[in-house]
Structures are given as C-alpha cells and as structure tokens.
Amino acid sequence: MTRSHAPGAASERTAVIEGLAGVVPPRAVSNNELPAAWETDDAWVRRRTGIGTRHWVGPGVSTGDLALRAAARALDVAAAAPLHRLDAATDHPVDAVIVATSTPDRPMPAMAPQLAHRLGLGQVAAWDVAAACSGFVYALATAAGVIGAGIAHRVLVVAAEVYSTLIAPGDRGAGVVFADGAGAVVLRSGEHGEPGSILGFDLGSDGAGHELIEVPGGGALARSAPDRYTPQDLHFRMRGRDVFQHAVTRMTLSSQVLLKDVGWTVDDVDRFVAHQANARILSAVADRIPLAADRQVSNIDRVGNTGAASIPLALADAAANSSLHAGQRVLLTSFGAGLTWGSAALLWPRLAAVPSVHSTGDDSPRDA
C-alpha cells in the first residue's frame, strides 16, 4: 500500500533544501567505445535507451569516493546560503548524514559514518538507506522526517552508485545503460512554503517483484548455501521488459497520488524530474501523467542510469545550467529494485552557484 504525507500546518518545521551538488567520474564512455563483443553502435543504443555517453570510475575508485566529492561540494553550496548557520549544539555544518546506495563499499559497516568522518563532521548521526534506484527519494523522506521530528536541524543526504562494478562482462543489456555518479543535498529546518521546502512524499513497495531487478549473490543467502551460487551471481540482473511496465505504472500512479495529496494539478508542475532509467520510460511516464516535454528535466543522454544518484545528478545538472528557478514547483519520481517507488514534491530553493557535475578533477581514490 502506498503511503503519503504532506505537512498540514504552516507552523510545522519543514525540510528545506539549501545545498546541492553532483559529480560523475571523468572517464566518459561513448557508445562507440563500448566493448566490441556487445555488438552495438551509437544509433542502436540511442534508439533503445536515449543514452549517448555514460561515466565509469577508474581502478580503485569506490562509491565512497564519489559520495565524498558530491557531499563536499553540496556542503560548500550550503555554506554560501544566506541563512546558513553552524548547528549550535555540534558546531558542525550538519548533525546527521544519510547515504542512499545499492553499491556500498562493503556489506558492513554502513557507508554514512565513514563519510561523515572523511568530511570532518565529527560524531554526528549517520546511517545508510537501501532502496535501489528509489534510494534518493527514500533518503530525502527520511531526512525530512528527522527534521520534522526535531531530531536534527540540518541533514546531509548523499546518493552514490558505481554500477559499473556490477556489470557482467558479457551483459550488453545492463552495460549500455548503467553508469556511476553521486549527488548530494543539504536540508535544513525551515518554514512550510518557503523556497526549497519539501511539501510531501508518496512511497511504496511490492516485494513480490523482488527478482525482477537483483544481484543474487554476495549476501547471507549465498553464504548460507554456497553450492547454489556462482561468481556470476555477483553481477546485476534485470528482466527488462517486466521492469519497463512496472516502472511506468508505478512512477505514473505515485506521481498522480502525490499531486492530489499536495493539492497540485498537472498544470501547477513547473519541472518534472524522474529517475533517469531509460529515455523511453521517461517519455512514457510523462505522457501518462501527463506533462509536456518542456517541463521535463533529463540528462540521461550524457550520464546514463546512475541509480539512486540519478535524480540529484539531474537536479544539479539543471541547477548548474540555470534551468531551475527559486519558487518553481518541482515533482520528483523514482522506481527501483525491491520493488520500490517514491515521489516527492518541493518548491525549488534559492541556491548559491552549483558547480557542473562534469567538473570532477582527477579520478584517483582518496584516503579514508
């Protein structure tokens, strides 16, 4: 069952976006550079996915490295915000860190505490969210709840993936689509209705479809019955046709439920940002809501499908290009393994300059 929430009174403390950034690895892989064994060409890949280029990490670079770069940039943007103040209790820029990923550096511990340490944030609350490609919206909802409950005044949310590490060498289907990247936002406690405020969420799941998108090995199931699993089970698997139908249906319905919940009509939506799964999926969802092409935000052609990172990357890309303006009504929607899905409605914030997601510098691993 889908659950929705929107703040009911203007006096309630609400999560407000004050920092945003995204990064992709410097290694850009065009369709013409894909492995010859996959037997693809640029026209074929663009026709099926809408992707022209994706970015993959170099040797030794992890999800945590990308998360660190995106987080540091988002904190810098937040620090330049007019209302930004250090938290009085912790004397740090944030007092909680949430990381959304399905490609963690290790099965245990969670990535968020180490990220907080690498950022020099001290002993703040830190934890991970695992909701696959819906992870950013789920983490955003978690952060908004923490702020609304008064547990934290300011929260750093990071979504990061290195999907290139999960692609089997012979898997053309996943290989042409999935890519690496990270995006981050800083949320602060603010007033309902001010620019940047998050107005509501719609979240849902259906575990009956858990095998449609999965990495079968690497977990407790494989370790408890090793004879049933092979090294191939450590790679990503997806039933593309079934996933397409579920993604379109779930993101469409979730968006429509949330629009009703926050009191918006389709005409009220200024910008629509869906999980950058596949250009055909994005088009199908927008057509069904329906939302005109000039209100859609997308960068899948340049970065591919970066999982949980795709929405904040698209937002950061649009912000860096001045395609979003303070006060605009923005609708986000996502779908991922689990099955999970989620949508969020917000008013676009007033942000300091957001750097280009492609200004990534070198791709060497950083010390923990």
Coordinates of C-alpha atoms in Angstrom, one line a residue:
M1 CA 0.0 0.0 0.0
T2 CA 1.2 3.5 -0.8
R3 CA 1.6 6.0 2.0
S4 CA 1.7 9.7 1.5
H5 CA 2.5 12.6 3.8
A6 CA 2.4 16.4 3.5
P7 CA 2.8 18.9 6.3
G8 CA -0.5 20.1 7.5
A9 CA 0.2 23.4 9.1
A10 CA 2.3 26.4 8.0
S11 CA 3.8 26.5 11.5
E12 CA 5.3 23.0 11.2
R13 CA 9.1 22.8 10.8
T14 CA 9.8 21.6 7.3
A15 CA 12.9 20.3 5.5
V16 CA 14.3 23.0 3.1
I17 CA 17.0 22.4 0.5
E18 CA 19.9 24.8 0.9
G19 CA 22.8 22.9 -0.8
L20 CA 23.1 20.7 -3.9
A21 CA 25.8 19.2 -6.0
G22 CA 26.6 16.2 -8.2
V23 CA 29.7 14.5 -9.7
V24 CA 30.4 11.9 -12.3
P25 CA 33.8 10.3 -12.9
P26 CA 36.0 11.9 -15.5
R27 CA 36.1 8.8 -17.7
A28 CA 33.4 9.3 -20.3
V29 CA 32.5 6.2 -22.3
S30 CA 30.6 7.0 -25.6
N31 CA 28.5 4.4 -27.3
N32 CA 31.3 3.9 -29.9
E33 CA 33.7 3.0 -27.1
L34 CA 31.6 0.1 -25.7
P35 CA 33.1 -3.4 -25.9
A36 CA 33.1 -4.8 -29.5
A37 CA 31.7 -8.1 -28.1
W38 CA 28.4 -6.3 -27.3
E39 CA 27.8 -5.7 -31.0
T40 CA 26.3 -2.3 -30.6
D41 CA 26.5 1.0 -32.4
D42 CA 25.6 4.6 -31.4
A43 CA 22.3 4.6 -33.2
W44 CA 21.2 1.3 -31.6
V45 CA 22.0 2.4 -28.1
R46 CA 20.4 5.8 -28.5
R47 CA 17.2 4.3 -30.0
R48 CA 16.7 1.8 -27.2
T49 CA 17.9 3.9 -24.2
G50 CA 18.4 7.5 -25.2
I51 CA 22.0 7.3 -23.9
G52 CA 25.0 8.7 -25.8
T53 CA 27.6 8.7 -23.0
R54 CA 28.0 7.2 -19.6
H55 CA 30.7 7.7 -17.0
W56 CA 32.6 4.8 -15.3
V57 CA 35.1 5.0 -12.4
G58 CA 38.7 4.2 -12.7
P59 CA 40.5 1.3 -10.9
G60 CA 40.3 1.6 -7.1
V61 CA 37.7 4.3 -7.1
S62 CA 34.7 3.4 -4.9
T63 CA 31.2 4.6 -4.2
G64 CA 32.5 6.2 -1.1
D65 CA 35.0 8.3 -3.1
L66 CA 32.2 9.7 -5.4
A67 CA 30.0 10.3 -2.3
L68 CA 32.7 12.3 -0.7
R69 CA 33.2 14.6 -3.7
A70 CA 29.5 15.2 -4.1
A71 CA 28.9 15.8 -0.4
A72 CA 31.8 18.2 -0.1
R73 CA 30.5 20.3 -2.9
A74 CA 26.9 20.3 -1.6
L75 CA 28.2 21.5 1.8
D76 CA 30.2 24.3 0.1
V77 CA 27.0 25.4 -1.7
A78 CA 25.0 25.3 1.5
A79 CA 27.7 27.2 3.4
A80 CA 27.2 30.1 0.9
A81 CA 23.4 30.2 1.6
P82 CA 22.2 33.4 3.3
L83 CA 20.5 31.6 6.1
H84 CA 23.2 29.0 6.7
R85 CA 24.5 28.8 10.3
L86 CA 26.6 26.1 12.1
D87 CA 24.5 23.9 14.3
A88 CA 24.7 25.4 17.8
A89 CA 24.9 22.0 19.6
T90 CA 27.5 20.3 17.4
D91 CA 29.4 23.3 15.9
H92 CA 29.3 21.3 12.5
P93 CA 27.6 22.1 9.2
V94 CA 25.2 19.2 9.7
D95 CA 24.1 17.0 12.5
A96 CA 23.1 13.9 10.5
V97 CA 24.3 12.1 7.3
I98 CA 22.2 9.7 5.2
V99 CA 23.7 7.8 2.3
A100 CA 21.5 6.0 -0.3
T101 CA 23.2 3.4 -2.3
S102 CA 22.9 -0.2 -3.6
T103 CA 26.6 -0.4 -4.4
P104 CA 28.2 0.1 -0.9
D105 CA 31.9 -0.2 -0.5
R106 CA 31.4 -3.1 1.9
P107 CA 28.4 -5.2 3.2
M108 CA 29.2 -3.9 6.7
P109 CA 29.6 -1.3 8.2
A110 CA 27.3 1.3 6.6
M111 CA 28.9 4.0 4.5
A112 CA 27.5 7.0 6.1
P113 CA 29.6 7.0 9.3
Q114 CA 32.9 6.8 7.4
L115 CA 31.7 9.5 5.0
A116 CA 30.9 11.8 8.0
H117 CA 34.4 11.1 9.3
R118 CA 36.1 11.8 5.9
L119 CA 34.2 15.1 5.8
G120 CA 35.3 16.0 9.3
L121 CA 31.8 16.3 10.6
G122 CA 32.5 14.7 14.0
Q123 CA 30.3 12.2 15.7
V124 CA 27.0 13.0 14.0
A125 CA 24.2 10.5 13.5
A126 CA 24.9 8.6 10.3
W127 CA 23.2 5.7 8.5
D128 CA 22.5 4.2 5.1
V129 CA 19.3 3.7 3.1
A130 CA 19.0 0.8 0.7
A131 CA 16.1 1.3 -1.7
A132 CA 17.9 0.9 -5.0
C133 CA 17.0 3.5 -7.6
S134 CA 14.4 4.9 -5.3
G135 CA 17.0 5.4 -2.7
F136 CA 17.3 9.2 -3.0
V137 CA 13.6 9.9 -2.6
Y138 CA 13.5 7.4 0.4
A139 CA 16.5 9.1 2.0
L140 CA 15.0 12.6 1.3
A141 CA 11.8 11.4 3.1
T142 CA 13.8 10.0 6.0
A143 CA 15.7 13.3 6.4
A144 CA 12.5 15.3 6.2
G145 CA 11.0 13.2 8.9
V146 CA 14.1 13.6 11.1
I147 CA 14.0 17.3 10.7
G148 CA 10.2 17.5 11.2
A149 CA 10.6 15.5 14.5
G150 CA 13.2 17.9 15.8
I151 CA 15.9 15.2 15.9
A152 CA 18.2 17.2 13.6
H153 CA 18.3 20.8 12.4
R154 CA 20.4 20.1 9.3
V155 CA 20.9 16.8 7.3
L156 CA 23.2 15.8 4.5
V157 CA 21.7 13.4 2.1
V158 CA 24.0 11.6 -0.4
A159 CA 23.1 9.2 -3.2
A160 CA 26.0 7.4 -4.9
E161 CA 26.5 4.4 -7.1
V162 CA 29.3 2.6 -9.0
Y163 CA 27.1 0.3 -11.1
S164 CA 30.0 -0.4 -13.5
T165 CA 31.3 -2.8 -10.8
L166 CA 28.2 -4.9 -11.0
I167 CA 28.0 -5.3 -14.8
A168 CA 28.9 -8.8 -16.1
P169 CA 31.5 -8.7 -18.9
G170 CA 29.0 -10.1 -21.4
D171 CA 25.9 -8.3 -20.3
R172 CA 25.1 -5.8 -23.1
G173 CA 21.7 -5.0 -21.7
A174 CA 23.0 -3.6 -18.4
G175 CA 26.3 -2.5 -19.8
V176 CA 24.9 0.1 -22.2
V177 CA 22.6 1.6 -19.5
F178 CA 24.2 1.7 -16.1
A179 CA 26.8 4.2 -15.0
D180 CA 28.5 5.8 -12.0
G181 CA 27.9 9.0 -10.2
A182 CA 26.8 10.7 -7.0
G183 CA 24.5 13.6 -5.9
A184 CA 24.0 15.3 -2.6
V185 CA 21.7 17.8 -1.0
V186 CA 21.8 19.6 2.3
L187 CA 18.5 20.1 4.1
R188 CA 17.8 22.5 6.9
S189 CA 14.8 23.1 9.2
G190 CA 12.6 25.9 7.7
E191 CA 9.1 27.1 7.1
H192 CA 6.5 25.3 5.1
G193 CA 6.0 27.1 1.8
E194 CA 9.4 28.9 1.6
P195 CA 11.6 28.3 -1.5
G196 CA 13.3 25.0 -1.1
S197 CA 10.6 23.5 1.2
I198 CA 9.7 19.9 0.7
L199 CA 5.9 19.6 0.6
G200 CA 5.1 15.9 0.6
F201 CA 6.0 12.3 -0.3
D202 CA 4.4 9.2 -1.7
L203 CA 6.3 5.9 -1.1
G204 CA 5.5 2.3 -1.8
S205 CA 6.9 -1.2 -2.4
D206 CA 5.9 -4.6 -3.8
G207 CA 8.2 -7.4 -2.6
A208 CA 6.5 -9.9 -4.9
G209 CA 8.7 -8.4 -7.7
H210 CA 12.0 -8.8 -5.8
E211 CA 13.6 -11.0 -8.5
L212 CA 12.9 -8.5 -11.4
I213 CA 16.0 -6.5 -10.5
E214 CA 18.6 -8.1 -8.3
V215 CA 22.2 -9.1 -7.6
P216 CA 21.6 -12.6 -6.3
G217 CA 24.9 -13.3 -4.7
G218 CA 27.1 -11.6 -2.1
G219 CA 24.6 -11.8 0.8
A220 CA 23.6 -14.1 3.6
L221 CA 21.6 -16.3 1.3
A222 CA 24.7 -17.1 -0.8
R223 CA 27.0 -17.5 2.2
S224 CA 24.5 -19.9 3.9
A225 CA 24.1 -22.1 0.7
P226 CA 27.3 -21.6 -1.3
D227 CA 26.6 -24.6 -3.5
R228 CA 23.6 -22.8 -5.0
Y229 CA 25.5 -19.7 -6.2
T230 CA 28.3 -19.0 -8.7
P231 CA 30.6 -16.0 -9.3
Q232 CA 28.1 -14.8 -12.0
D233 CA 25.5 -14.2 -9.2
L234 CA 27.6 -11.3 -8.0
H235 CA 26.6 -9.4 -11.1
F236 CA 23.5 -7.3 -11.8
R237 CA 20.4 -9.0 -13.4
M238 CA 17.2 -7.4 -14.7
R239 CA 14.2 -8.6 -16.6
G240 CA 14.0 -5.5 -18.8
R241 CA 10.5 -6.0 -20.3
D242 CA 8.8 -6.6 -17.0
V243 CA 10.7 -3.7 -15.3
F244 CA 9.7 -1.3 -18.1
Q245 CA 6.0 -2.0 -17.4
H246 CA 6.3 -1.7 -13.6
A247 CA 8.4 1.4 -13.8
V248 CA 6.0 3.3 -16.0
T249 CA 2.9 2.2 -14.0
R250 CA 4.4 2.8 -10.5
M251 CA 6.0 6.2 -11.2
T252 CA 2.9 7.4 -13.0
L253 CA 0.5 6.4 -10.2
S254 CA 2.8 7.6 -7.5
S255 CA 3.1 11.0 -9.1
Q256 CA -0.6 11.3 -9.6
V257 CA -1.3 10.3 -5.9
L258 CA 1.2 12.9 -4.7
L259 CA -0.1 15.7 -6.9
K260 CA -3.6 15.1 -5.4
D261 CA -2.1 14.9 -1.9
V262 CA -0.3 18.3 -2.1
G263 CA -3.1 20.0 -3.9
W264 CA -1.4 20.5 -7.3
T265 CA -2.8 20.0 -10.7
V266 CA -0.7 18.8 -13.6
D267 CA -0.6 22.4 -14.8
D268 CA 1.0 23.5 -11.5
V269 CA 4.1 21.4 -12.1
D270 CA 6.9 23.6 -13.4
R271 CA 9.6 20.9 -13.6
F272 CA 9.4 17.1 -13.6
V273 CA 12.4 15.0 -12.7
A274 CA 12.1 11.2 -12.9
H275 CA 14.6 8.6 -12.1
Q276 CA 16.8 8.5 -15.2
A277 CA 16.3 4.9 -16.0
N278 CA 15.8 4.9 -19.8
A279 CA 14.6 7.6 -22.2
R280 CA 11.6 5.5 -23.3
I281 CA 10.5 5.1 -19.7
L282 CA 10.8 8.8 -19.0
S283 CA 8.7 9.6 -22.1
A284 CA 6.0 7.0 -21.2
V285 CA 5.7 8.3 -17.6
A286 CA 5.5 12.0 -18.7
D287 CA 2.9 11.1 -21.4
R288 CA 0.7 9.3 -18.9
I289 CA 0.7 11.9 -16.1
P290 CA 0.7 13.9 -18.5
L291 CA 3.5 16.5 -18.6
A292 CA 4.8 18.4 -21.6
A293 CA 8.3 17.9 -22.8
D294 CA 9.4 21.4 -22.0
R295 CA 8.8 20.8 -18.3
Q296 CA 10.9 17.6 -18.1
V297 CA 14.4 17.7 -16.7
S298 CA 16.7 14.9 -18.0
N299 CA 20.4 14.3 -18.5
I300 CA 20.4 10.5 -19.2
D301 CA 21.8 11.2 -22.7
R302 CA 25.1 12.4 -21.1
V303 CA 25.4 10.3 -17.8
G304 CA 23.3 7.2 -18.3
N305 CA 21.4 5.4 -15.5
T306 CA 23.2 6.2 -12.2
G307 CA 20.6 4.5 -9.9
A308 CA 19.9 6.3 -6.7
A309 CA 22.2 9.2 -7.8
S310 CA 20.2 9.9 -11.0
I311 CA 17.7 12.4 -9.6
P312 CA 20.1 14.6 -7.6
L313 CA 22.5 14.4 -10.5
A314 CA 19.8 15.7 -12.9
L315 CA 18.8 18.4 -10.4
A316 CA 22.4 19.5 -10.0
D317 CA 23.0 19.5 -13.8
A318 CA 19.8 21.6 -14.3
A319 CA 20.8 24.0 -11.5
A320 CA 24.3 24.5 -12.9
N321 CA 22.8 25.3 -16.2
S322 CA 20.3 27.8 -14.7
S323 CA 17.3 25.7 -15.8
L324 CA 15.6 25.8 -12.4
H325 CA 14.5 28.9 -10.6
A326 CA 13.5 29.7 -7.0
G327 CA 9.9 29.0 -6.2
Q328 CA 9.2 26.7 -9.1
R329 CA 7.1 23.7 -8.3
V330 CA 9.1 20.5 -8.8
L331 CA 7.9 16.9 -8.9
L332 CA 10.3 14.0 -8.4
T333 CA 9.5 10.4 -9.0
S334 CA 11.5 7.2 -8.9
F335 CA 11.4 3.4 -9.2
G336 CA 13.8 0.7 -8.4
A337 CA 14.6 -2.9 -7.2
G338 CA 12.6 -4.2 -4.3
L339 CA 10.3 -3.3 -5.9
T340 CA 10.3 0.2 -4.6
W341 CA 9.0 3.5 -5.8
G342 CA 8.6 7.0 -4.4
S343 CA 7.7 10.6 -5.4
A344 CA 8.4 14.0 -3.8
A345 CA 7.0 17.5 -4.3
L346 CA 9.0 20.6 -3.5
L347 CA 9.5 24.3 -4.2
W348 CA 12.8 25.0 -5.8
P349 CA 15.3 26.7 -3.5
R350 CA 17.4 29.8 -3.8
L351 CA 20.9 28.3 -4.1
A352 CA 24.4 29.6 -4.4
A353 CA 26.2 28.7 -7.6
V354 CA 26.0 25.0 -8.2
P355 CA 29.2 23.6 -9.9
S356 CA 29.0 21.5 -13.1
V357 CA 28.6 17.8 -12.4
H358 CA 31.3 17.2 -15.0
S359 CA 33.9 19.3 -13.1
T360 CA 35.3 16.2 -11.3
G361 CA 39.0 16.7 -11.3
D362 CA 41.2 13.5 -11.1
D363 CA 39.7 10.0 -10.6
S364 CA 42.2 8.7 -8.1
P365 CA 41.0 7.1 -4.8
R366 CA 41.1 9.3 -1.8
D367 CA 42.5 8.2 1.6
A368 CA 39.8 7.1 4.1

